[in-house]
Amino acid sequence: MPPKFILQGLTPQNHVSAVADLVQVDGVKVVLLSVAFVSSTGVQLIADHLEPHADNTTVFAGIRNGITSAQAIRALLDIGVAVKTVDTGSAHVVFHPKLYYARGAKVARLPVGSANLTTGGLNNNVEASVALELNLSSPEDRQVAEAIEKELGGLQAKHPDNVAGVSAKTTLAKLLADPRLVDERVAPARTVSKLSGGSGALN
């Protein structure tokens, strides 16, 4: 698959379809999502694509940012994926990488760009990404894939005070009690208005 430029809202493809393409690699072995912000409605948009690969999926989600919610973390856990929260320790320093990655038997795919795991990031906002495919038989491409998995997979071990796994049994009530997570009932998602002639919207 040649590289593809996605300008969500202004070109036909959005990031929901990019995630759908991502997990179409043959023999999915690893799925990694790394995002700053997560909302429950964003999770719902891609839940059907992640659920078949839940046992092999890990989501790294920034918290203490005023957007990632308790409901979103619970929604991810309900899919069955592993969730690791990333807390930089300061509301002024945001964990901000947005990377969606899947490795199969022969190739790995990754759209890298501006899209968070929110309704805006995946569908409504104008967002840009470049979708790449790595040929794992190429030493150079395989090195990139290995670096992605090593760096993200090693975050918790390297930064145990900042990165924490969330137990699948963690209740919504317990998540709501965490002041680093937003309660969507109190801070609902921002409204958006549709772009004429496009597939998304501008805030």
mmCIF file with all atom_site columns, C-alpha atoms in Angstrom:
data_model
loop_
_atom_site.group_PDB
_atom_site.id
_atom_site.type_symbol
_atom_site.label_atom_id
_atom_site.label_alt_id
_atom_site.label_comp_id
_atom_site.label_asym_id
_atom_site.label_entity_id
_atom_site.label_seq_id
_atom_site.pdbx_PDB_ins_code
_atom_site.Cartn_x
_atom_site.Cartn_y
_atom_site.Cartn_z
_atom_site.occupancy
_atom_site.B_iso_or_equiv
_atom_site.pdbx_formal_charge
_atom_site.auth_seq_id
_atom_site.auth_comp_id
_atom_site.auth_asym_id
_atom_site.auth_atom_id
_atom_site.pdbx_PDB_model_num
ATOM 1   C CA . MET A 1 1   ? 0.000   0.000   0.000  1.00 0.00 ? 1   MET A CA 1
ATOM 2   C CA . PRO A 1 2   ? 1.583   3.329   -1.018 1.00 0.00 ? 2   PRO A CA 1
ATOM 3   C CA . PRO A 1 3   ? 1.664   6.206   1.503  1.00 0.00 ? 3   PRO A CA 1
ATOM 4   C CA . LYS A 1 4   ? -1.637  8.043   1.735  1.00 0.00 ? 4   LYS A CA 1
ATOM 5   C CA . PHE A 1 5   ? -2.347  11.594  2.893  1.00 0.00 ? 5   PHE A CA 1
ATOM 6   C CA . ILE A 1 6   ? -5.546  12.040  4.895  1.00 0.00 ? 6   ILE A CA 1
ATOM 7   C CA . LEU A 1 7   ? -6.944  15.538  5.344  1.00 0.00 ? 7   LEU A CA 1
ATOM 8   C CA . GLN A 1 8   ? -10.074 14.681  7.265  1.00 0.00 ? 8   GLN A CA 1
ATOM 9   C CA . GLY A 1 9   ? -13.007 16.963  6.613  1.00 0.00 ? 9   GLY A CA 1
ATOM 10  C CA . LEU A 1 10  ? -11.650 18.114  3.272  1.00 0.00 ? 10  LEU A CA 1
ATOM 11  C CA . THR A 1 11  ? -10.925 14.776  1.561  1.00 0.00 ? 11  THR A CA 1
ATOM 12  C CA . PRO A 1 12  ? -13.112 11.636  1.534  1.00 0.00 ? 12  PRO A CA 1
ATOM 13  C CA . GLN A 1 13  ? -11.322 9.548   4.162  1.00 0.00 ? 13  GLN A CA 1
ATOM 14  C CA . ASN A 1 14  ? -11.673 10.122  7.884  1.00 0.00 ? 14  ASN A CA 1
ATOM 15  C CA . HIS A 1 15  ? -9.701  8.526   10.706 1.00 0.00 ? 15  HIS A CA 1
ATOM 16  C CA . VAL A 1 16  ? -12.383 5.962   11.486 1.00 0.00 ? 16  VAL A CA 1
ATOM 17  C CA . SER A 1 17  ? -11.763 4.471   8.050  1.00 0.00 ? 17  SER A CA 1
ATOM 18  C CA . ALA A 1 18  ? -8.014  4.807   8.627  1.00 0.00 ? 18  ALA A CA 1
ATOM 19  C CA . VAL A 1 19  ? -8.325  2.644   11.751 1.00 0.00 ? 19  VAL A CA 1
ATOM 20  C CA . ALA A 1 20  ? -10.461 0.181   9.778  1.00 0.00 ? 20  ALA A CA 1
ATOM 21  C CA . ASP A 1 21  ? -7.686  -0.050  7.169  1.00 0.00 ? 21  ASP A CA 1
ATOM 22  C CA . LEU A 1 22  ? -5.115  -0.421  9.919  1.00 0.00 ? 22  LEU A CA 1
ATOM 23  C CA . VAL A 1 23  ? -6.516  -3.648  11.324 1.00 0.00 ? 23  VAL A CA 1
ATOM 24  C CA . GLN A 1 24  ? -7.008  -5.216  7.898  1.00 0.00 ? 24  GLN A CA 1
ATOM 25  C CA . VAL A 1 25  ? -3.381  -6.383  7.835  1.00 0.00 ? 25  VAL A CA 1
ATOM 26  C CA . ASP A 1 26  ? -3.169  -10.171 7.590  1.00 0.00 ? 26  ASP A CA 1
ATOM 27  C CA . GLY A 1 27  ? -2.501  -11.947 10.856 1.00 0.00 ? 27  GLY A CA 1
ATOM 28  C CA . VAL A 1 28  ? -2.724  -9.015  13.287 1.00 0.00 ? 28  VAL A CA 1
ATOM 29  C CA . LYS A 1 29  ? -0.248  -9.572  16.089 1.00 0.00 ? 29  LYS A CA 1
ATOM 30  C CA . VAL A 1 30  ? 0.076   -6.166  17.776 1.00 0.00 ? 30  VAL A CA 1
ATOM 31  C CA . VAL A 1 31  ? -2.131  -3.073  17.828 1.00 0.00 ? 31  VAL A CA 1
ATOM 32  C CA . LEU A 1 32  ? -0.916  0.073   19.595 1.00 0.00 ? 32  LEU A CA 1
ATOM 33  C CA . LEU A 1 33  ? -2.784  3.356   19.929 1.00 0.00 ? 33  LEU A CA 1
ATOM 34  C CA . SER A 1 34  ? -1.095  6.364   21.470 1.00 0.00 ? 34  SER A CA 1
ATOM 35  C CA . VAL A 1 35  ? -3.176  9.521   21.900 1.00 0.00 ? 35  VAL A CA 1
ATOM 36  C CA . ALA A 1 36  ? -3.454  12.609  24.035 1.00 0.00 ? 36  ALA A CA 1
ATOM 37  C CA . PHE A 1 37  ? -7.230  12.725  24.399 1.00 0.00 ? 37  PHE A CA 1
ATOM 38  C CA . VAL A 1 38  ? -9.923  10.047  24.607 1.00 0.00 ? 38  VAL A CA 1
ATOM 39  C CA . SER A 1 39  ? -13.698 10.419  24.762 1.00 0.00 ? 39  SER A CA 1
ATOM 40  C CA . SER A 1 40  ? -16.300 7.688   25.087 1.00 0.00 ? 40  SER A CA 1
ATOM 41  C CA . THR A 1 41  ? -17.922 8.708   21.798 1.00 0.00 ? 41  THR A CA 1
ATOM 42  C CA . GLY A 1 42  ? -14.540 8.454   20.092 1.00 0.00 ? 42  GLY A CA 1
ATOM 43  C CA . VAL A 1 43  ? -14.071 4.941   21.459 1.00 0.00 ? 43  VAL A CA 1
ATOM 44  C CA . GLN A 1 44  ? -17.520 3.966   20.205 1.00 0.00 ? 44  GLN A CA 1
ATOM 45  C CA . LEU A 1 45  ? -16.585 5.029   16.656 1.00 0.00 ? 45  LEU A CA 1
ATOM 46  C CA . ILE A 1 46  ? -13.806 2.430   16.402 1.00 0.00 ? 46  ILE A CA 1
ATOM 47  C CA . ALA A 1 47  ? -14.948 -0.188  18.935 1.00 0.00 ? 47  ALA A CA 1
ATOM 48  C CA . ASP A 1 48  ? -16.072 -2.621  16.224 1.00 0.00 ? 48  ASP A CA 1
ATOM 49  C CA . HIS A 1 49  ? -12.650 -2.427  14.574 1.00 0.00 ? 49  HIS A CA 1
ATOM 50  C CA . LEU A 1 50  ? -10.683 -2.939  17.788 1.00 0.00 ? 50  LEU A CA 1
ATOM 51  C CA . GLU A 1 51  ? -12.789 -5.593  19.475 1.00 0.00 ? 51  GLU A CA 1
ATOM 52  C CA . PRO A 1 52  ? -11.707 -8.524  17.236 1.00 0.00 ? 52  PRO A CA 1
ATOM 53  C CA . HIS A 1 53  ? -8.094  -7.702  18.132 1.00 0.00 ? 53  HIS A CA 1
ATOM 54  C CA . ALA A 1 54  ? -8.653  -6.695  21.752 1.00 0.00 ? 54  ALA A CA 1
ATOM 55  C CA . ASP A 1 55  ? -6.306  -9.335  23.164 1.00 0.00 ? 55  ASP A CA 1
ATOM 56  C CA . ASN A 1 56  ? -3.444  -7.843  21.136 1.00 0.00 ? 56  ASN A CA 1
ATOM 57  C CA . THR A 1 57  ? -4.319  -4.159  21.602 1.00 0.00 ? 57  THR A CA 1
ATOM 58  C CA . THR A 1 58  ? -2.881  -1.594  24.005 1.00 0.00 ? 58  THR A CA 1
ATOM 59  C CA . VAL A 1 59  ? -4.057  2.006   24.227 1.00 0.00 ? 59  VAL A CA 1
ATOM 60  C CA . PHE A 1 60  ? -1.815  4.684   25.748 1.00 0.00 ? 60  PHE A CA 1
ATOM 61  C CA . ALA A 1 61  ? -4.039  7.579   26.830 1.00 0.00 ? 61  ALA A CA 1
ATOM 62  C CA . GLY A 1 62  ? -2.965  10.930  28.199 1.00 0.00 ? 62  GLY A CA 1
ATOM 63  C CA . ILE A 1 63  ? -4.702  12.057  31.375 1.00 0.00 ? 63  ILE A CA 1
ATOM 64  C CA . ARG A 1 64  ? -4.677  15.211  33.522 1.00 0.00 ? 64  ARG A CA 1
ATOM 65  C CA . ASN A 1 65  ? -5.438  17.160  30.349 1.00 0.00 ? 65  ASN A CA 1
ATOM 66  C CA . GLY A 1 66  ? -9.025  18.252  30.891 1.00 0.00 ? 66  GLY A CA 1
ATOM 67  C CA . ILE A 1 67  ? -10.383 16.060  28.069 1.00 0.00 ? 67  ILE A CA 1
ATOM 68  C CA . THR A 1 68  ? -9.724  12.339  28.621 1.00 0.00 ? 68  THR A CA 1
ATOM 69  C CA . SER A 1 69  ? -12.698 11.077  30.582 1.00 0.00 ? 69  SER A CA 1
ATOM 70  C CA . ALA A 1 70  ? -13.508 8.350   33.065 1.00 0.00 ? 70  ALA A CA 1
ATOM 71  C CA . GLN A 1 71  ? -16.246 7.149   30.713 1.00 0.00 ? 71  GLN A CA 1
ATOM 72  C CA . ALA A 1 72  ? -13.721 6.858   27.872 1.00 0.00 ? 72  ALA A CA 1
ATOM 73  C CA . ILE A 1 73  ? -11.336 4.711   29.906 1.00 0.00 ? 73  ILE A CA 1
ATOM 74  C CA . ARG A 1 74  ? -14.214 2.467   30.976 1.00 0.00 ? 74  ARG A CA 1
ATOM 75  C CA . ALA A 1 75  ? -15.365 2.189   27.341 1.00 0.00 ? 75  ALA A CA 1
ATOM 76  C CA . LEU A 1 76  ? -11.900 0.999   26.312 1.00 0.00 ? 76  LEU A CA 1
ATOM 77  C CA . LEU A 1 77  ? -11.859 -1.550  29.110 1.00 0.00 ? 77  LEU A CA 1
ATOM 78  C CA . ASP A 1 78  ? -15.294 -2.780  28.028 1.00 0.00 ? 78  ASP A CA 1
ATOM 79  C CA . ILE A 1 79  ? -13.881 -3.580  24.570 1.00 0.00 ? 79  ILE A CA 1
ATOM 80  C CA . GLY A 1 80  ? -11.257 -5.720  26.278 1.00 0.00 ? 80  GLY A CA 1
ATOM 81  C CA . VAL A 1 81  ? -8.125  -3.810  25.263 1.00 0.00 ? 81  VAL A CA 1
ATOM 82  C CA . ALA A 1 82  ? -5.258  -3.084  27.635 1.00 0.00 ? 82  ALA A CA 1
ATOM 83  C CA . VAL A 1 83  ? -5.229  0.520   28.818 1.00 0.00 ? 83  VAL A CA 1
ATOM 84  C CA . LYS A 1 84  ? -2.253  2.447   30.097 1.00 0.00 ? 84  LYS A CA 1
ATOM 85  C CA . THR A 1 85  ? -2.727  6.010   31.293 1.00 0.00 ? 85  THR A CA 1
ATOM 86  C CA . VAL A 1 86  ? 0.062   8.535   30.899 1.00 0.00 ? 86  VAL A CA 1
ATOM 87  C CA . ASP A 1 87  ? 0.245   11.336  33.448 1.00 0.00 ? 87  ASP A CA 1
ATOM 88  C CA . THR A 1 88  ? 3.054   13.830  32.907 1.00 0.00 ? 88  THR A CA 1
ATOM 89  C CA . GLY A 1 89  ? 2.433   15.227  36.380 1.00 0.00 ? 89  GLY A CA 1
ATOM 90  C CA . SER A 1 90  ? 1.519   18.668  35.041 1.00 0.00 ? 90  SER A CA 1
ATOM 91  C CA . ALA A 1 91  ? -1.533  20.041  33.273 1.00 0.00 ? 91  ALA A CA 1
ATOM 92  C CA . HIS A 1 92  ? 0.904   22.271  31.355 1.00 0.00 ? 92  HIS A CA 1
ATOM 93  C CA . VAL A 1 93  ? 2.837   19.353  29.849 1.00 0.00 ? 93  VAL A CA 1
ATOM 94  C CA . VAL A 1 94  ? 0.587   17.152  27.731 1.00 0.00 ? 94  VAL A CA 1
ATOM 95  C CA . PHE A 1 95  ? 1.315   13.612  26.543 1.00 0.00 ? 95  PHE A CA 1
ATOM 96  C CA . HIS A 1 96  ? 0.600   14.397  22.893 1.00 0.00 ? 96  HIS A CA 1
ATOM 97  C CA . PRO A 1 97  ? 1.729   11.689  20.408 1.00 0.00 ? 97  PRO A CA 1
ATOM 98  C CA . LYS A 1 98  ? -1.029  10.494  18.082 1.00 0.00 ? 98  LYS A CA 1
ATOM 99  C CA . LEU A 1 99  ? -0.098  7.201   16.508 1.00 0.00 ? 99  LEU A CA 1
ATOM 100 C CA . TYR A 1 100 ? -2.271  4.265   15.445 1.00 0.00 ? 100 TYR A CA 1
ATOM 101 C CA . TYR A 1 101 ? -0.276  1.116   14.654 1.00 0.00 ? 101 TYR A CA 1
ATOM 102 C CA . ALA A 1 102 ? -0.950  -2.503  13.736 1.00 0.00 ? 102 ALA A CA 1
ATOM 103 C CA . ARG A 1 103 ? 1.593   -5.195  12.895 1.00 0.00 ? 103 ARG A CA 1
ATOM 104 C CA . GLY A 1 104 ? 0.599   -8.293  11.005 1.00 0.00 ? 104 GLY A CA 1
ATOM 105 C CA . ALA A 1 105 ? 2.554   -11.252 9.704  1.00 0.00 ? 105 ALA A CA 1
ATOM 106 C CA . LYS A 1 106 ? 4.221   -9.406  6.830  1.00 0.00 ? 106 LYS A CA 1
ATOM 107 C CA . VAL A 1 107 ? 3.416   -5.701  7.113  1.00 0.00 ? 107 VAL A CA 1
ATOM 108 C CA . ALA A 1 108 ? 2.710   -3.026  9.698  1.00 0.00 ? 108 ALA A CA 1
ATOM 109 C CA . ARG A 1 109 ? 0.456   -0.033  9.120  1.00 0.00 ? 109 ARG A CA 1
ATOM 110 C CA . LEU A 1 110 ? 0.361   3.303   10.873 1.00 0.00 ? 110 LEU A CA 1
ATOM 111 C CA . PRO A 1 111 ? -1.406  6.584   10.262 1.00 0.00 ? 111 PRO A CA 1
ATOM 112 C CA . VAL A 1 112 ? 0.597   9.268   12.073 1.00 0.00 ? 112 VAL A CA 1
ATOM 113 C CA . GLY A 1 113 ? -0.806  12.757  12.442 1.00 0.00 ? 113 GLY A CA 1
ATOM 114 C CA . SER A 1 114 ? -3.059  14.960  14.514 1.00 0.00 ? 114 SER A CA 1
ATOM 115 C CA . ALA A 1 115 ? -6.077  12.742  15.275 1.00 0.00 ? 115 ALA A CA 1
ATOM 116 C CA . ASN A 1 116 ? -7.012  12.028  18.870 1.00 0.00 ? 116 ASN A CA 1
ATOM 117 C CA . LEU A 1 117 ? -9.343  9.234   19.972 1.00 0.00 ? 117 LEU A CA 1
ATOM 118 C CA . THR A 1 118 ? -12.351 11.543  20.114 1.00 0.00 ? 118 THR A CA 1
ATOM 119 C CA . THR A 1 119 ? -15.297 12.178  17.829 1.00 0.00 ? 119 THR A CA 1
ATOM 120 C CA . GLY A 1 120 ? -13.593 15.331  16.597 1.00 0.00 ? 120 GLY A CA 1
ATOM 121 C CA . GLY A 1 121 ? -10.266 13.643  16.052 1.00 0.00 ? 121 GLY A CA 1
ATOM 122 C CA . LEU A 1 122 ? -11.660 10.609  14.262 1.00 0.00 ? 122 LEU A CA 1
ATOM 123 C CA . ASN A 1 123 ? -14.418 12.212  12.222 1.00 0.00 ? 123 ASN A CA 1
ATOM 124 C CA . ASN A 1 124 ? -15.542 15.795  12.782 1.00 0.00 ? 124 ASN A CA 1
ATOM 125 C CA . ASN A 1 125 ? -12.460 17.988  12.918 1.00 0.00 ? 125 ASN A CA 1
ATOM 126 C CA . VAL A 1 126 ? -10.139 18.895  10.097 1.00 0.00 ? 126 VAL A CA 1
ATOM 127 C CA . GLU A 1 127 ? -7.215  16.575  10.907 1.00 0.00 ? 127 GLU A CA 1
ATOM 128 C CA . ALA A 1 128 ? -4.174  15.501  8.912  1.00 0.00 ? 128 ALA A CA 1
ATOM 129 C CA . SER A 1 129 ? -2.298  12.206  8.890  1.00 0.00 ? 129 SER A CA 1
ATOM 130 C CA . VAL A 1 130 ? 0.014   10.264  6.633  1.00 0.00 ? 130 VAL A CA 1
ATOM 131 C CA . ALA A 1 131 ? -0.879  6.568   6.464  1.00 0.00 ? 131 ALA A CA 1
ATOM 132 C CA . LEU A 1 132 ? 2.170   4.369   5.937  1.00 0.00 ? 132 LEU A CA 1
ATOM 133 C CA . GLU A 1 133 ? 2.760   0.677   5.398  1.00 0.00 ? 133 GLU A CA 1
ATOM 134 C CA . LEU A 1 134 ? 5.978   -0.960  6.543  1.00 0.00 ? 134 LEU A CA 1
ATOM 135 C CA . ASN A 1 135 ? 7.237   -4.046  4.744  1.00 0.00 ? 135 ASN A CA 1
ATOM 136 C CA . LEU A 1 136 ? 8.597   -6.253  7.514  1.00 0.00 ? 136 LEU A CA 1
ATOM 137 C CA . SER A 1 137 ? 10.869  -8.099  5.102  1.00 0.00 ? 137 SER A CA 1
ATOM 138 C CA . SER A 1 138 ? 12.768  -4.823  4.634  1.00 0.00 ? 138 SER A CA 1
ATOM 139 C CA . PRO A 1 139 ? 15.414  -4.353  7.352  1.00 0.00 ? 139 PRO A CA 1
ATOM 140 C CA . GLU A 1 140 ? 14.819  -0.597  7.380  1.00 0.00 ? 140 GLU A CA 1
ATOM 141 C CA . ASP A 1 141 ? 11.036  -0.888  7.688  1.00 0.00 ? 141 ASP A CA 1
ATOM 142 C CA . ARG A 1 142 ? 11.312  -3.630  10.285 1.00 0.00 ? 142 ARG A CA 1
ATOM 143 C CA . GLN A 1 143 ? 13.637  -1.424  12.328 1.00 0.00 ? 143 GLN A CA 1
ATOM 144 C CA . VAL A 1 144 ? 10.984  1.302   12.416 1.00 0.00 ? 144 VAL A CA 1
ATOM 145 C CA . ALA A 1 145 ? 8.312   -1.182  13.502 1.00 0.00 ? 145 ALA A CA 1
ATOM 146 C CA . GLU A 1 146 ? 10.568  -2.561  16.217 1.00 0.00 ? 146 GLU A CA 1
ATOM 147 C CA . ALA A 1 147 ? 11.369  0.952   17.451 1.00 0.00 ? 147 ALA A CA 1
ATOM 148 C CA . ILE A 1 148 ? 7.667   1.829   17.747 1.00 0.00 ? 148 ILE A CA 1
ATOM 149 C CA . GLU A 1 149 ? 6.921   -1.303  19.736 1.00 0.00 ? 149 GLU A CA 1
ATOM 150 C CA . LYS A 1 150 ? 10.023  -0.961  21.908 1.00 0.00 ? 150 LYS A CA 1
ATOM 151 C CA . GLU A 1 151 ? 9.481   2.691   22.794 1.00 0.00 ? 151 GLU A CA 1
ATOM 152 C CA . LEU A 1 152 ? 5.750   2.473   23.478 1.00 0.00 ? 152 LEU A CA 1
ATOM 153 C CA . GLY A 1 153 ? 5.952   -0.963  25.031 1.00 0.00 ? 153 GLY A CA 1
ATOM 154 C CA . GLY A 1 154 ? 8.721   0.212   27.356 1.00 0.00 ? 154 GLY A CA 1
ATOM 155 C CA . LEU A 1 155 ? 7.037   3.385   28.572 1.00 0.00 ? 155 LEU A CA 1
ATOM 156 C CA . GLN A 1 156 ? 5.685   1.916   31.796 1.00 0.00 ? 156 GLN A CA 1
ATOM 157 C CA . ALA A 1 157 ? 8.978   0.267   32.753 1.00 0.00 ? 157 ALA A CA 1
ATOM 158 C CA . LYS A 1 158 ? 10.948  3.443   32.003 1.00 0.00 ? 158 LYS A CA 1
ATOM 159 C CA . HIS A 1 159 ? 8.476   5.821   33.622 1.00 0.00 ? 159 HIS A CA 1
ATOM 160 C CA . PRO A 1 160 ? 6.637   3.904   36.356 1.00 0.00 ? 160 PRO A CA 1
ATOM 161 C CA . ASP A 1 161 ? 5.633   7.102   38.146 1.00 0.00 ? 161 ASP A CA 1
ATOM 162 C CA . ASN A 1 162 ? 3.895   8.419   35.036 1.00 0.00 ? 162 ASN A CA 1
ATOM 163 C CA . VAL A 1 163 ? 2.522   5.398   33.174 1.00 0.00 ? 163 VAL A CA 1
ATOM 164 C CA . ALA A 1 164 ? 0.083   3.015   34.811 1.00 0.00 ? 164 ALA A CA 1
ATOM 165 C CA . GLY A 1 165 ? -1.964  0.069   33.641 1.00 0.00 ? 165 GLY A CA 1
ATOM 166 C CA . VAL A 1 166 ? -5.672  0.175   34.395 1.00 0.00 ? 166 VAL A CA 1
ATOM 167 C CA . SER A 1 167 ? -7.241  -3.042  35.643 1.00 0.00 ? 167 SER A CA 1
ATOM 168 C CA . ALA A 1 168 ? -10.081 -4.392  33.521 1.00 0.00 ? 168 ALA A CA 1
ATOM 169 C CA . LYS A 1 169 ? -12.115 -4.608  36.741 1.00 0.00 ? 169 LYS A CA 1
ATOM 170 C CA . THR A 1 170 ? -11.789 -0.910  37.550 1.00 0.00 ? 170 THR A CA 1
ATOM 171 C CA . THR A 1 171 ? -15.309 0.423   38.028 1.00 0.00 ? 171 THR A CA 1
ATOM 172 C CA . LEU A 1 172 ? -16.635 3.598   36.479 1.00 0.00 ? 172 LEU A CA 1
ATOM 173 C CA . ALA A 1 173 ? -17.211 4.913   40.009 1.00 0.00 ? 173 ALA A CA 1
ATOM 174 C CA . LYS A 1 174 ? -13.519 4.497   40.813 1.00 0.00 ? 174 LYS A CA 1
ATOM 175 C CA . LEU A 1 175 ? -12.514 6.175   37.561 1.00 0.00 ? 175 LEU A CA 1
ATOM 176 C CA . LEU A 1 176 ? -14.888 9.056   38.259 1.00 0.00 ? 176 LEU A CA 1
ATOM 177 C CA . ALA A 1 177 ? -13.200 9.535   41.625 1.00 0.00 ? 177 ALA A CA 1
ATOM 178 C CA . ASP A 1 178 ? -9.859  10.172  39.881 1.00 0.00 ? 178 ASP A CA 1
ATOM 179 C CA . PRO A 1 179 ? -9.474  13.961  39.574 1.00 0.00 ? 179 PRO A CA 1
ATOM 180 C CA . ARG A 1 180 ? -7.188  13.536  36.570 1.00 0.00 ? 180 ARG A CA 1
ATOM 181 C CA . LEU A 1 181 ? -10.115 12.245  34.511 1.00 0.00 ? 181 LEU A CA 1
ATOM 182 C CA . VAL A 1 182 ? -13.049 14.290  33.232 1.00 0.00 ? 182 VAL A CA 1
ATOM 183 C CA . ASP A 1 183 ? -16.642 13.313  33.962 1.00 0.00 ? 183 ASP A CA 1
ATOM 184 C CA . GLU A 1 184 ? -18.466 13.627  30.644 1.00 0.00 ? 184 GLU A CA 1
ATOM 185 C CA . ARG A 1 185 ? -21.737 14.282  32.449 1.00 0.00 ? 185 ARG A CA 1
ATOM 186 C CA . VAL A 1 186 ? -20.224 17.493  33.800 1.00 0.00 ? 186 VAL A CA 1
ATOM 187 C CA . ALA A 1 187 ? -18.021 18.422  30.836 1.00 0.00 ? 187 ALA A CA 1
ATOM 188 C CA . PRO A 1 188 ? -19.841 17.251  27.689 1.00 0.00 ? 188 PRO A CA 1
ATOM 189 C CA . ALA A 1 189 ? -18.095 17.135  24.342 1.00 0.00 ? 189 ALA A CA 1
ATOM 190 C CA . ARG A 1 190 ? -17.971 20.389  22.408 1.00 0.00 ? 190 ARG A CA 1
ATOM 191 C CA . THR A 1 191 ? -20.505 20.819  19.650 1.00 0.00 ? 191 THR A CA 1
ATOM 192 C CA . VAL A 1 192 ? -19.388 21.082  16.041 1.00 0.00 ? 192 VAL A CA 1
ATOM 193 C CA . SER A 1 193 ? -20.951 22.453  12.885 1.00 0.00 ? 193 SER A CA 1
ATOM 194 C CA . LYS A 1 194 ? -20.804 20.729  9.515  1.00 0.00 ? 194 LYS A CA 1
ATOM 195 C CA . LEU A 1 195 ? -18.569 21.769  6.673  1.00 0.00 ? 195 LEU A CA 1
ATOM 196 C CA . SER A 1 196 ? -20.434 22.268  3.437  1.00 0.00 ? 196 SER A CA 1
ATOM 197 C CA . GLY A 1 197 ? -19.309 19.772  0.826  1.00 0.00 ? 197 GLY A CA 1
ATOM 198 C CA . GLY A 1 198 ? -17.016 17.862  3.206  1.00 0.00 ? 198 GLY A CA 1
ATOM 199 C CA . SER A 1 199 ? -17.155 14.924  5.534  1.00 0.00 ? 199 SER A CA 1
ATOM 200 C CA . GLY A 1 200 ? -16.295 16.709  8.769  1.00 0.00 ? 200 GLY A CA 1
ATOM 201 C CA . ALA A 1 201 ? -16.715 19.893  10.728 1.00 0.00 ? 201 ALA A CA 1
ATOM 202 C CA . LEU A 1 202 ? -14.863 22.821  12.194 1.00 0.00 ? 202 LEU A CA 1
ATOM 203 C CA . ASN A 1 203 ? -15.070 23.696  15.897 1.00 0.00 ? 203 ASN A CA 1
#
